[in-house]
Amino acid sequence: MRRKPSSPLPQRNGLDAARLKLPSDGAWPSLRAHLVERLPRVAPERIEEMLREDRIWGVTGPLGVDAPFVPDSYIWFHRDLPVEVPVPFEVGVVHRDDDIVVADKPHFLATIPRGQHIMQTALVKLRDSLGLPDLSPAHRLDRVTAGLVLFVVRRELRGKYQTMFRDRVVRKEYEAIAPVDPELELPRVVRSRIVKERGIITAFEVDGEPNAETHVSLVEQRDGLGRYRLRPLTGRTHQLRLHMSGLGVPIVNDDFYPVLRERPLDDFSSPLQLLARTLSFVDPVSGVERSFTSRLELAAWS
């Protein structure tokens, strides 16, 4: 398999340049004409401006406004960034060495660039603050969930750490604050089949073979609220939130379950009371047992 060429453009603001592979055939008279058709959300004038400003590159350098369409070639450019609402919380670093960084991601901060969240993401902030341009996540947390995220420092090690999460050999423990139901028997194991459809913001449970499993226990309670320990054996989208809601004790400040509520992106007043508390695993590089604990606390309890 032919190796894809590396980007001739350096990172900008902790972000890699976007890469496009041009089709193997087509009748476009120029690169500009192809990009106008291929990138309909970008105004044609903006594409021409980027070409005139040498912001679109091929493997040998910048491509001008008269650059021809070259089948099977690659181009790179930095996308225009959206206007983002600053997230007023810092990313903490729990551990750092030559191989990994374990970060404490705050509520409301996405793990990686996606959609409306680009600069305001844990990955971009850590690349910039730690000076680690090749940093990449081994897994992800929802934007509204706080706690531990494992990042890999070197590209050649990325697969080893990502495989741990894929193969479910990482022991994860979460903490959640939710109402207490005196009639709910705990601890218990919750199993269900969870489905998440593209384009629909929430997931849902359906009949069928279970694909999600969570161990739920109540650690302590006071004033009608409980501090729960959640140990997921699988990693389905919104699994913990769905399982707690299904038990009749939805997590405090959950805007998705059991009822979907809209929240403005600049409203940081009521964070979801869910925290990725611990990560434990045998390091795939050193073979050493590793265990990390979040330094964050859930406001509804502390």
PDB file of C-alpha atoms in Angstrom:
ATOM      1  CA  MET A   1       0.000   0.000   0.000  1.00  0.00           C
ATOM      2  CA  ARG A   2       1.373   3.395  -1.011  1.00  0.00           C
ATOM      3  CA  ARG A   3       2.040   5.640   1.960  1.00  0.00           C
ATOM      4  CA  LYS A   4       0.168   8.942   2.038  1.00  0.00           C
ATOM      5  CA  PRO A   5       2.494  11.956   1.804  1.00  0.00           C
ATOM      6  CA  SER A   6       3.016  14.034   4.928  1.00  0.00           C
ATOM      7  CA  SER A   7       1.778  17.601   5.104  1.00  0.00           C
ATOM      8  CA  PRO A   8       4.121  20.317   3.766  1.00  0.00           C
ATOM      9  CA  LEU A   9       2.289  22.795   6.006  1.00  0.00           C
ATOM     10  CA  PRO A  10       3.120  23.036   9.716  1.00  0.00           C
ATOM     11  CA  GLN A  11       0.411  23.036  12.362  1.00  0.00           C
ATOM     12  CA  ARG A  12      -1.359  26.305  13.038  1.00  0.00           C
ATOM     13  CA  ASN A  13      -2.732  26.971  16.525  1.00  0.00           C
ATOM     14  CA  GLY A  14      -2.212  23.306  17.361  1.00  0.00           C
ATOM     15  CA  LEU A  15      -4.228  22.146  14.337  1.00  0.00           C
ATOM     16  CA  ASP A  16      -3.027  20.007  11.445  1.00  0.00           C
ATOM     17  CA  ALA A  17      -3.699  21.228   7.932  1.00  0.00           C
ATOM     18  CA  ALA A  18      -6.665  19.629   6.191  1.00  0.00           C
ATOM     19  CA  ARG A  19      -5.696  17.193   3.443  1.00  0.00           C
ATOM     20  CA  LEU A  20      -7.685  16.462   0.285  1.00  0.00           C
ATOM     21  CA  LYS A  21      -6.978  13.802  -2.334  1.00  0.00           C
ATOM     22  CA  LEU A  22      -8.073  14.857  -5.802  1.00  0.00           C
ATOM     23  CA  PRO A  23     -10.114  12.351  -7.872  1.00  0.00           C
ATOM     24  CA  SER A  24      -8.395  10.094 -10.384  1.00  0.00           C
ATOM     25  CA  ASP A  25     -10.530  11.460 -13.224  1.00  0.00           C
ATOM     26  CA  GLY A  26     -12.584  14.545 -14.024  1.00  0.00           C
ATOM     27  CA  ALA A  27     -12.867  17.371 -16.496  1.00  0.00           C
ATOM     28  CA  TRP A  28     -12.159  20.363 -14.279  1.00  0.00           C
ATOM     29  CA  PRO A  29     -10.164  23.033 -16.104  1.00  0.00           C
ATOM     30  CA  SER A  30      -8.329  24.082 -12.940  1.00  0.00           C
ATOM     31  CA  LEU A  31      -7.817  23.267  -9.282  1.00  0.00           C
ATOM     32  CA  ARG A  32      -9.933  26.291  -8.423  1.00  0.00           C
ATOM     33  CA  ALA A  33     -12.884  24.959 -10.443  1.00  0.00           C
ATOM     34  CA  HIS A  34     -12.644  21.598  -8.693  1.00  0.00           C
ATOM     35  CA  LEU A  35     -12.541  23.150  -5.224  1.00  0.00           C
ATOM     36  CA  VAL A  36     -15.503  25.423  -5.939  1.00  0.00           C
ATOM     37  CA  GLU A  37     -17.557  22.318  -6.776  1.00  0.00           C
ATOM     38  CA  ARG A  38     -16.120  20.148  -4.008  1.00  0.00           C
ATOM     39  CA  LEU A  39     -16.370  22.695  -1.177  1.00  0.00           C
ATOM     40  CA  PRO A  40     -19.852  24.203  -1.619  1.00  0.00           C
ATOM     41  CA  ARG A  41     -19.859  25.698   1.876  1.00  0.00           C
ATOM     42  CA  VAL A  42     -16.836  27.844   1.031  1.00  0.00           C
ATOM     43  CA  ALA A  43     -17.557  30.888  -1.123  1.00  0.00           C
ATOM     44  CA  PRO A  44     -15.812  30.787  -4.551  1.00  0.00           C
ATOM     45  CA  GLU A  45     -14.245  34.178  -3.782  1.00  0.00           C
ATOM     46  CA  ARG A  46     -12.738  32.747  -0.602  1.00  0.00           C
ATOM     47  CA  ILE A  47     -11.208  29.804  -2.491  1.00  0.00           C
ATOM     48  CA  GLU A  48      -9.651  32.192  -4.998  1.00  0.00           C
ATOM     49  CA  GLU A  49      -8.382  34.396  -2.174  1.00  0.00           C
ATOM     50  CA  MET A  50      -6.729  31.400  -0.480  1.00  0.00           C
ATOM     51  CA  LEU A  51      -5.009  30.441  -3.733  1.00  0.00           C
ATOM     52  CA  ARG A  52      -3.759  34.005  -4.271  1.00  0.00           C
ATOM     53  CA  GLU A  53      -2.447  34.124  -0.696  1.00  0.00           C
ATOM     54  CA  ASP A  54      -0.503  30.840  -1.122  1.00  0.00           C
ATOM     55  CA  ARG A  55      -2.623  29.144   1.532  1.00  0.00           C
ATOM     56  CA  ILE A  56      -3.317  25.994  -0.503  1.00  0.00           C
ATOM     57  CA  TRP A  57      -0.310  23.717  -0.991  1.00  0.00           C
ATOM     58  CA  GLY A  58       0.689  20.678  -2.976  1.00  0.00           C
ATOM     59  CA  VAL A  59       3.601  18.400  -2.094  1.00  0.00           C
ATOM     60  CA  THR A  60       6.127  20.806  -3.617  1.00  0.00           C
ATOM     61  CA  GLY A  61       4.747  24.114  -2.342  1.00  0.00           C
ATOM     62  CA  PRO A  62       1.930  26.665  -2.704  1.00  0.00           C
ATOM     63  CA  LEU A  63      -0.522  26.406  -5.599  1.00  0.00           C
ATOM     64  CA  GLY A  64      -1.601  29.585  -7.383  1.00  0.00           C
ATOM     65  CA  VAL A  65      -4.955  30.652  -8.731  1.00  0.00           C
ATOM     66  CA  ASP A  66      -4.077  29.235 -12.159  1.00  0.00           C
ATOM     67  CA  ALA A  67      -2.919  25.850 -10.832  1.00  0.00           C
ATOM     68  CA  PRO A  68      -4.185  22.950 -12.975  1.00  0.00           C
ATOM     69  CA  PHE A  69      -6.282  20.080 -11.695  1.00  0.00           C
ATOM     70  CA  VAL A  70      -3.909  17.116 -11.241  1.00  0.00           C
ATOM     71  CA  PRO A  71      -5.666  13.745 -10.828  1.00  0.00           C
ATOM     72  CA  ASP A  72      -4.686  11.600  -7.819  1.00  0.00           C
ATOM     73  CA  SER A  73      -2.677  14.393  -6.218  1.00  0.00           C
ATOM     74  CA  TYR A  74      -2.912  15.723  -2.660  1.00  0.00           C
ATOM     75  CA  ILE A  75      -3.464  19.266  -1.459  1.00  0.00           C
ATOM     76  CA  TRP A  76      -3.323  20.791   2.034  1.00  0.00           C
ATOM     77  CA  PHE A  77      -4.762  23.937   3.592  1.00  0.00           C
ATOM     78  CA  HIS A  78      -5.791  25.338   6.954  1.00  0.00           C
ATOM     79  CA  ARG A  79      -9.522  25.762   7.297  1.00  0.00           C
ATOM     80  CA  ASP A  80     -11.062  29.056   8.371  1.00  0.00           C
ATOM     81  CA  LEU A  81     -11.948  28.685  12.037  1.00  0.00           C
ATOM     82  CA  PRO A  82     -15.478  29.210  13.379  1.00  0.00           C
ATOM     83  CA  VAL A  83     -16.204  31.792  16.044  1.00  0.00           C
ATOM     84  CA  GLU A  84     -16.199  29.859  19.333  1.00  0.00           C
ATOM     85  CA  VAL A  85     -17.452  30.564  22.823  1.00  0.00           C
ATOM     86  CA  PRO A  86     -14.435  30.362  25.178  1.00  0.00           C
ATOM     87  CA  VAL A  87     -14.749  27.604  27.774  1.00  0.00           C
ATOM     88  CA  PRO A  88     -13.751  29.248  31.079  1.00  0.00           C
ATOM     89  CA  PHE A  89     -12.106  26.168  32.604  1.00  0.00           C
ATOM     90  CA  GLU A  90      -8.527  24.919  32.360  1.00  0.00           C
ATOM     91  CA  VAL A  91      -7.337  21.462  31.332  1.00  0.00           C
ATOM     92  CA  GLY A  92      -5.402  19.888  34.187  1.00  0.00           C
ATOM     93  CA  VAL A  93      -2.452  17.550  33.716  1.00  0.00           C
ATOM     94  CA  VAL A  94      -2.477  14.585  36.118  1.00  0.00           C
ATOM     95  CA  HIS A  95       0.555  12.821  34.605  1.00  0.00           C
ATOM     96  CA  ARG A  96       3.094  13.404  31.836  1.00  0.00           C
ATOM     97  CA  ASP A  97       6.039  11.354  30.584  1.00  0.00           C
ATOM     98  CA  ASP A  98       7.739  10.634  27.259  1.00  0.00           C
ATOM     99  CA  ASP A  99       4.888   8.374  26.098  1.00  0.00           C
ATOM    100  CA  ILE A 100       1.596   9.630  27.517  1.00  0.00           C
ATOM    101  CA  VAL A 101      -0.229  12.589  29.023  1.00  0.00           C
ATOM    102  CA  VAL A 102      -3.167  11.976  31.361  1.00  0.00           C
ATOM    103  CA  ALA A 103      -5.354  15.080  31.469  1.00  0.00           C
ATOM    104  CA  ASP A 104      -8.276  16.205  33.596  1.00  0.00           C
ATOM    105  CA  LYS A 105     -10.773  17.485  31.055  1.00  0.00           C
ATOM    106  CA  PRO A 106     -13.269  19.985  32.475  1.00  0.00           C
ATOM    107  CA  HIS A 107     -16.977  19.973  31.755  1.00  0.00           C
ATOM    108  CA  PHE A 108     -18.075  21.676  28.507  1.00  0.00           C
ATOM    109  CA  LEU A 109     -14.734  21.162  26.724  1.00  0.00           C
ATOM    110  CA  ALA A 110     -14.723  18.773  23.755  1.00  0.00           C
ATOM    111  CA  THR A 111     -11.919  16.214  23.574  1.00  0.00           C
ATOM    112  CA  ILE A 112     -11.034  16.735  19.896  1.00  0.00           C
ATOM    113  CA  PRO A 113     -11.856  19.286  17.161  1.00  0.00           C
ATOM    114  CA  ARG A 114     -15.243  18.656  15.612  1.00  0.00           C
ATOM    115  CA  GLY A 115     -18.125  20.762  14.305  1.00  0.00           C
ATOM    116  CA  GLN A 116     -18.444  24.019  16.241  1.00  0.00           C
ATOM    117  CA  HIS A 117     -15.621  23.140  18.622  1.00  0.00           C
ATOM    118  CA  ILE A 118     -12.104  23.521  17.213  1.00  0.00           C
ATOM    119  CA  MET A 119      -9.803  25.703  19.294  1.00  0.00           C
ATOM    120  CA  GLN A 120     -11.895  25.141  22.408  1.00  0.00           C
ATOM    121  CA  THR A 121     -10.917  21.482  22.712  1.00  0.00           C
ATOM    122  CA  ALA A 122      -8.669  19.590  25.086  1.00  0.00           C
ATOM    123  CA  LEU A 123      -6.410  18.306  22.290  1.00  0.00           C
ATOM    124  CA  VAL A 124      -5.669  21.732  20.794  1.00  0.00           C
ATOM    125  CA  LYS A 125      -5.182  23.365  24.187  1.00  0.00           C
ATOM    126  CA  LEU A 126      -2.769  20.653  25.347  1.00  0.00           C
ATOM    127  CA  ARG A 127      -0.762  20.652  22.109  1.00  0.00           C
ATOM    128  CA  ASP A 128      -0.261  24.368  22.547  1.00  0.00           C
ATOM    129  CA  SER A 129       0.376  24.539  26.301  1.00  0.00           C
ATOM    130  CA  LEU A 130       2.673  21.489  26.439  1.00  0.00           C
ATOM    131  CA  GLY A 131       4.437  22.065  23.110  1.00  0.00           C
ATOM    132  CA  LEU A 132       3.513  18.580  21.858  1.00  0.00           C
ATOM    133  CA  PRO A 133       2.409  18.882  18.198  1.00  0.00           C
ATOM    134  CA  ASP A 134       1.959  15.105  17.727  1.00  0.00           C
ATOM    135  CA  LEU A 135      -0.244  14.633  20.782  1.00  0.00           C
ATOM    136  CA  SER A 136      -3.342  12.530  20.053  1.00  0.00           C
ATOM    137  CA  PRO A 137      -6.151  11.025  22.174  1.00  0.00           C
ATOM    138  CA  ALA A 138      -6.280   7.296  22.872  1.00  0.00           C
ATOM    139  CA  HIS A 139     -10.031   7.615  23.580  1.00  0.00           C
ATOM    140  CA  ARG A 140     -12.635  10.338  24.103  1.00  0.00           C
ATOM    141  CA  LEU A 141     -15.008  11.787  26.653  1.00  0.00           C
ATOM    142  CA  ASP A 142     -18.262  13.562  25.846  1.00  0.00           C
ATOM    143  CA  ARG A 143     -17.989  17.353  25.884  1.00  0.00           C
ATOM    144  CA  VAL A 144     -20.255  17.580  28.940  1.00  0.00           C
ATOM    145  CA  THR A 145     -18.445  14.857  30.922  1.00  0.00           C
ATOM    146  CA  ALA A 146     -15.425  15.803  33.024  1.00  0.00           C
ATOM    147  CA  GLY A 147     -12.439  13.721  34.041  1.00  0.00           C
ATOM    148  CA  LEU A 148      -9.514  11.671  32.832  1.00  0.00           C
ATOM    149  CA  VAL A 149      -8.485  11.414  29.180  1.00  0.00           C
ATOM    150  CA  LEU A 150      -5.356   9.574  28.038  1.00  0.00           C
ATOM    151  CA  PHE A 151      -3.312  11.226  25.275  1.00  0.00           C
ATOM    152  CA  VAL A 152      -0.374   9.701  23.399  1.00  0.00           C
ATOM    153  CA  VAL A 153       2.755  11.810  22.901  1.00  0.00           C
ATOM    154  CA  ARG A 154       4.363  10.033  19.939  1.00  0.00           C
ATOM    155  CA  ARG A 155       2.640   8.993  16.713  1.00  0.00           C
ATOM    156  CA  GLU A 156       4.332   5.596  16.574  1.00  0.00           C
ATOM    157  CA  LEU A 157       2.800   4.620  19.927  1.00  0.00           C
ATOM    158  CA  ARG A 158      -0.749   5.765  19.172  1.00  0.00           C
ATOM    159  CA  GLY A 159      -2.009   2.362  18.004  1.00  0.00           C
ATOM    160  CA  LYS A 160      -0.759   0.521  21.086  1.00  0.00           C
ATOM    161  CA  TYR A 161      -2.723   2.722  23.478  1.00  0.00           C
ATOM    162  CA  GLN A 162      -5.823   3.003  21.302  1.00  0.00           C
ATOM    163  CA  THR A 163      -5.941  -0.796  21.067  1.00  0.00           C
ATOM    164  CA  MET A 164      -6.235  -1.027  24.865  1.00  0.00           C
ATOM    165  CA  PHE A 165      -9.527   0.849  24.762  1.00  0.00           C
ATOM    166  CA  ARG A 166     -10.765  -1.022  21.707  1.00  0.00           C
ATOM    167  CA  ASP A 167     -10.083  -4.348  23.394  1.00  0.00           C
ATOM    168  CA  ARG A 168     -11.666  -3.159  26.688  1.00  0.00           C
ATOM    169  CA  VAL A 169      -8.646  -3.956  28.839  1.00  0.00           C
ATOM    170  CA  VAL A 170      -8.654  -0.507  30.465  1.00  0.00           C
ATOM    171  CA  ARG A 171     -10.431  -0.439  33.825  1.00  0.00           C
ATOM    172  CA  LYS A 172     -12.539   2.718  34.044  1.00  0.00           C
ATOM    173  CA  GLU A 173     -14.525   4.027  36.978  1.00  0.00           C
ATOM    174  CA  TYR A 174     -16.903   6.982  36.901  1.00  0.00           C
ATOM    175  CA  GLU A 175     -18.610   8.966  39.616  1.00  0.00           C
ATOM    176  CA  ALA A 176     -22.121  10.359  39.198  1.00  0.00           C
ATOM    177  CA  ILE A 177     -24.493  12.363  41.354  1.00  0.00           C
ATOM    178  CA  ALA A 178     -28.147  11.390  40.959  1.00  0.00           C
ATOM    179  CA  PRO A 179     -31.347  11.069  42.994  1.00  0.00           C
ATOM    180  CA  VAL A 180     -31.758   8.165  45.404  1.00  0.00           C
ATOM    181  CA  ASP A 181     -34.628   5.697  44.999  1.00  0.00           C
ATOM    182  CA  PRO A 182     -35.050   3.701  48.221  1.00  0.00           C
ATOM    183  CA  GLU A 183     -36.709   0.884  46.277  1.00  0.00           C
ATOM    184  CA  LEU A 184     -33.859   0.520  43.785  1.00  0.00           C
ATOM    185  CA  GLU A 185     -31.747  -2.514  44.650  1.00  0.00           C
ATOM    186  CA  LEU A 186     -28.044  -1.764  44.396  1.00  0.00           C
ATOM    187  CA  PRO A 187     -25.402  -2.748  43.517  1.00  0.00           C
ATOM    188  CA  ARG A 188     -26.533  -4.222  40.226  1.00  0.00           C
ATOM    189  CA  VAL A 189     -25.394  -4.850  36.660  1.00  0.00           C
ATOM    190  CA  VAL A 190     -27.343  -3.060  33.928  1.00  0.00           C
ATOM    191  CA  ARG A 191     -27.309  -4.625  30.467  1.00  0.00           C
ATOM    192  CA  SER A 192     -29.144  -3.308  27.407  1.00  0.00           C
ATOM    193  CA  ARG A 193     -28.871  -2.772  23.669  1.00  0.00           C
ATOM    194  CA  ILE A 194     -28.003   0.844  22.818  1.00  0.00           C
ATOM    195  CA  VAL A 195     -28.386   2.333  19.351  1.00  0.00           C
ATOM    196  CA  LYS A 196     -27.035   5.702  18.197  1.00  0.00           C
ATOM    197  CA  GLU A 197     -28.144   6.836  14.745  1.00  0.00           C
ATOM    198  CA  ARG A 198     -26.200   9.348  12.667  1.00  0.00           C
ATOM    199  CA  GLY A 199     -27.779  12.788  12.722  1.00  0.00           C
ATOM    200  CA  ILE A 200     -29.755  12.157  15.938  1.00  0.00           C
ATOM    201  CA  ILE A 201     -28.248  13.776  19.011  1.00  0.00           C
ATOM    202  CA  THR A 202     -29.473  11.217  21.549  1.00  0.00           C
ATOM    203  CA  ALA A 203     -29.022   7.449  21.729  1.00  0.00           C
ATOM    204  CA  PHE A 204     -31.755   5.033  22.780  1.00  0.00           C
ATOM    205  CA  GLU A 205     -32.258   1.521  24.107  1.00  0.00           C
ATOM    206  CA  VAL A 206     -33.980  -1.149  22.001  1.00  0.00           C
ATOM    207  CA  ASP A 207     -34.910  -4.785  22.365  1.00  0.00           C
ATOM    208  CA  GLY A 208     -32.264  -7.294  21.347  1.00  0.00           C
ATOM    209  CA  GLU A 209     -28.916  -8.752  22.342  1.00  0.00           C
ATOM    210  CA  PRO A 210     -27.257  -6.459  24.924  1.00  0.00           C
ATOM    211  CA  ASN A 211     -24.222  -4.528  23.692  1.00  0.00           C
ATOM    212  CA  ALA A 212     -23.767  -2.312  26.776  1.00  0.00           C
ATOM    213  CA  GLU A 213     -23.004  -3.274  30.378  1.00  0.00           C
ATOM    214  CA  THR A 214     -22.552  -1.091  33.458  1.00  0.00           C
ATOM    215  CA  HIS A 215     -21.943  -1.994  37.114  1.00  0.00           C
ATOM    216  CA  VAL A 216     -23.835   0.494  39.316  1.00  0.00           C
ATOM    217  CA  SER A 217     -23.353   0.921  43.067  1.00  0.00           C
ATOM    218  CA  LEU A 218     -24.363   3.582  45.588  1.00  0.00           C
ATOM    219  CA  VAL A 219     -21.388   4.840  47.620  1.00  0.00           C
ATOM    220  CA  GLU A 220     -23.181   7.272  49.924  1.00  0.00           C
ATOM    221  CA  GLN A 221     -26.296   9.421  50.108  1.00  0.00           C
ATOM    222  CA  ARG A 222     -27.587  12.616  51.706  1.00  0.00           C
ATOM    223  CA  ASP A 223     -30.505  15.003  51.225  1.00  0.00           C
ATOM    224  CA  GLY A 224     -32.114  12.833  48.566  1.00  0.00           C
ATOM    225  CA  LEU A 225     -28.998  12.642  46.384  1.00  0.00           C
ATOM    226  CA  GLY A 226     -26.549   9.788  46.001  1.00  0.00           C
ATOM    227  CA  ARG A 227     -22.924   9.498  44.952  1.00  0.00           C
ATOM    228  CA  TYR A 228     -22.758   6.551  42.566  1.00  0.00           C
ATOM    229  CA  ARG A 229     -19.834   4.487  41.335  1.00  0.00           C
ATOM    230  CA  LEU A 230     -20.247   3.414  37.699  1.00  0.00           C
ATOM    231  CA  ARG A 231     -17.994   0.832  36.070  1.00  0.00           C
ATOM    232  CA  PRO A 232     -18.681   0.435  32.340  1.00  0.00           C
ATOM    233  CA  LEU A 233     -17.557  -2.823  30.755  1.00  0.00           C
ATOM    234  CA  THR A 234     -18.440  -1.445  27.305  1.00  0.00           C
ATOM    235  CA  GLY A 235     -18.188   1.999  25.762  1.00  0.00           C
ATOM    236  CA  ARG A 236     -21.427   2.804  23.936  1.00  0.00           C
ATOM    237  CA  THR A 237     -22.384   6.421  23.271  1.00  0.00           C
ATOM    238  CA  HIS A 238     -24.084   7.947  26.347  1.00  0.00           C
ATOM    239  CA  GLN A 239     -24.133   4.502  27.981  1.00  0.00           C
ATOM    240  CA  LEU A 240     -23.850   5.669  31.595  1.00  0.00           C
ATOM    241  CA  ARG A 241     -26.417   8.421  31.161  1.00  0.00           C
ATOM    242  CA  LEU A 242     -28.901   6.065  29.505  1.00  0.00           C
ATOM    243  CA  HIS A 243     -28.452   3.343  32.103  1.00  0.00           C
ATOM    244  CA  MET A 244     -28.889   5.722  35.040  1.00  0.00           C
ATOM    245  CA  SER A 245     -31.975   7.263  33.424  1.00  0.00           C
ATOM    246  CA  GLY A 246     -33.344   3.795  32.745  1.00  0.00           C
ATOM    247  CA  LEU A 247     -33.022   2.967  36.443  1.00  0.00           C
ATOM    248  CA  GLY A 248     -35.174   5.989  37.236  1.00  0.00           C
ATOM    249  CA  VAL A 249     -32.285   8.000  38.724  1.00  0.00           C
ATOM    250  CA  PRO A 250     -31.054  10.271  35.898  1.00  0.00           C
ATOM    251  CA  ILE A 251     -27.758  12.044  36.498  1.00  0.00           C
ATOM    252  CA  VAL A 252     -28.101  15.566  37.862  1.00  0.00           C
ATOM    253  CA  ASN A 253     -28.115  18.244  35.116  1.00  0.00           C
ATOM    254  CA  ASP A 254     -28.446  15.726  32.261  1.00  0.00           C
ATOM    255  CA  ASP A 255     -29.905  17.711  29.348  1.00  0.00           C
ATOM    256  CA  PHE A 256     -30.400  14.592  27.195  1.00  0.00           C
ATOM    257  CA  TYR A 257     -31.997  11.905  29.365  1.00  0.00           C
ATOM    258  CA  PRO A 258     -34.791  11.292  30.067  1.00  0.00           C
ATOM    259  CA  VAL A 259     -35.878  14.542  28.327  1.00  0.00           C
ATOM    260  CA  LEU A 260     -33.885  16.441  25.687  1.00  0.00           C
ATOM    261  CA  ARG A 261     -33.436  20.107  26.640  1.00  0.00           C
ATOM    262  CA  GLU A 262     -31.695  22.811  24.635  1.00  0.00           C
ATOM    263  CA  ARG A 263     -28.807  24.625  26.326  1.00  0.00           C
ATOM    264  CA  PRO A 264     -26.953  27.647  24.864  1.00  0.00           C
ATOM    265  CA  LEU A 265     -23.248  26.997  24.260  1.00  0.00           C
ATOM    266  CA  ASP A 266     -22.340  29.890  26.560  1.00  0.00           C
ATOM    267  CA  ASP A 267     -24.313  28.503  29.515  1.00  0.00           C
ATOM    268  CA  PHE A 268     -21.802  26.901  31.895  1.00  0.00           C
ATOM    269  CA  SER A 269     -24.009  27.133  34.974  1.00  0.00           C
ATOM    270  CA  SER A 270     -25.174  23.526  35.411  1.00  0.00           C
ATOM    271  CA  PRO A 271     -22.544  20.946  34.454  1.00  0.00           C
ATOM    272  CA  LEU A 272     -23.557  17.318  34.065  1.00  0.00           C
ATOM    273  CA  GLN A 273     -22.653  15.600  37.326  1.00  0.00           C
ATOM    274  CA  LEU A 274     -20.595  12.838  35.735  1.00  0.00           C
ATOM    275  CA  LEU A 275     -16.850  12.417  36.218  1.00  0.00           C
ATOM    276  CA  ALA A 276     -14.365   9.933  34.756  1.00  0.00           C
ATOM    277  CA  ARG A 277     -12.723   9.281  38.126  1.00  0.00           C
ATOM    278  CA  THR A 278     -10.070   6.580  37.516  1.00  0.00           C
ATOM    279  CA  LEU A 279      -8.147   4.883  34.687  1.00  0.00           C
ATOM    280  CA  SER A 280      -6.118   1.707  35.294  1.00  0.00           C
ATOM    281  CA  PHE A 281      -4.253  -0.470  32.802  1.00  0.00           C
ATOM    282  CA  VAL A 282      -1.076  -2.384  32.086  1.00  0.00           C
ATOM    283  CA  ASP A 283       1.056  -0.039  29.998  1.00  0.00           C
ATOM    284  CA  PRO A 284       1.461  -1.612  26.525  1.00  0.00           C
ATOM    285  CA  VAL A 285       4.927  -0.072  26.112  1.00  0.00           C
ATOM    286  CA  SER A 286       6.566  -0.530  29.536  1.00  0.00           C
ATOM    287  CA  GLY A 287       4.457  -3.414  30.859  1.00  0.00           C
ATOM    288  CA  VAL A 288       4.013  -1.503  34.143  1.00  0.00           C
ATOM    289  CA  GLU A 289       0.650  -1.360  35.941  1.00  0.00           C
ATOM    290  CA  ARG A 290      -0.675   2.206  35.769  1.00  0.00           C
ATOM    291  CA  SER A 291      -3.476   3.825  37.746  1.00  0.00           C
ATOM    292  CA  PHE A 292      -4.610   7.466  37.659  1.00  0.00           C
ATOM    293  CA  THR A 293      -7.230   9.377  39.648  1.00  0.00           C
ATOM    294  CA  SER A 294      -8.933  12.632  38.684  1.00  0.00           C
ATOM    295  CA  ARG A 295      -8.345  15.690  40.855  1.00  0.00           C
ATOM    296  CA  LEU A 296     -11.727  17.172  39.939  1.00  0.00           C
ATOM    297  CA  GLU A 297     -14.815  17.154  42.143  1.00  0.00           C
ATOM    298  CA  LEU A 298     -18.512  17.163  41.291  1.00  0.00           C
ATOM    299  CA  ALA A 299     -20.106  20.405  42.496  1.00  0.00           C
ATOM    300  CA  ALA A 300     -23.447  18.865  43.427  1.00  0.00           C
ATOM    301  CA  TRP A 301     -21.699  16.773  46.065  1.00  0.00           C
ATOM    302  CA  SER A 302     -18.608  18.715  47.146  1.00  0.00           C
TER     303      SER A 302
END
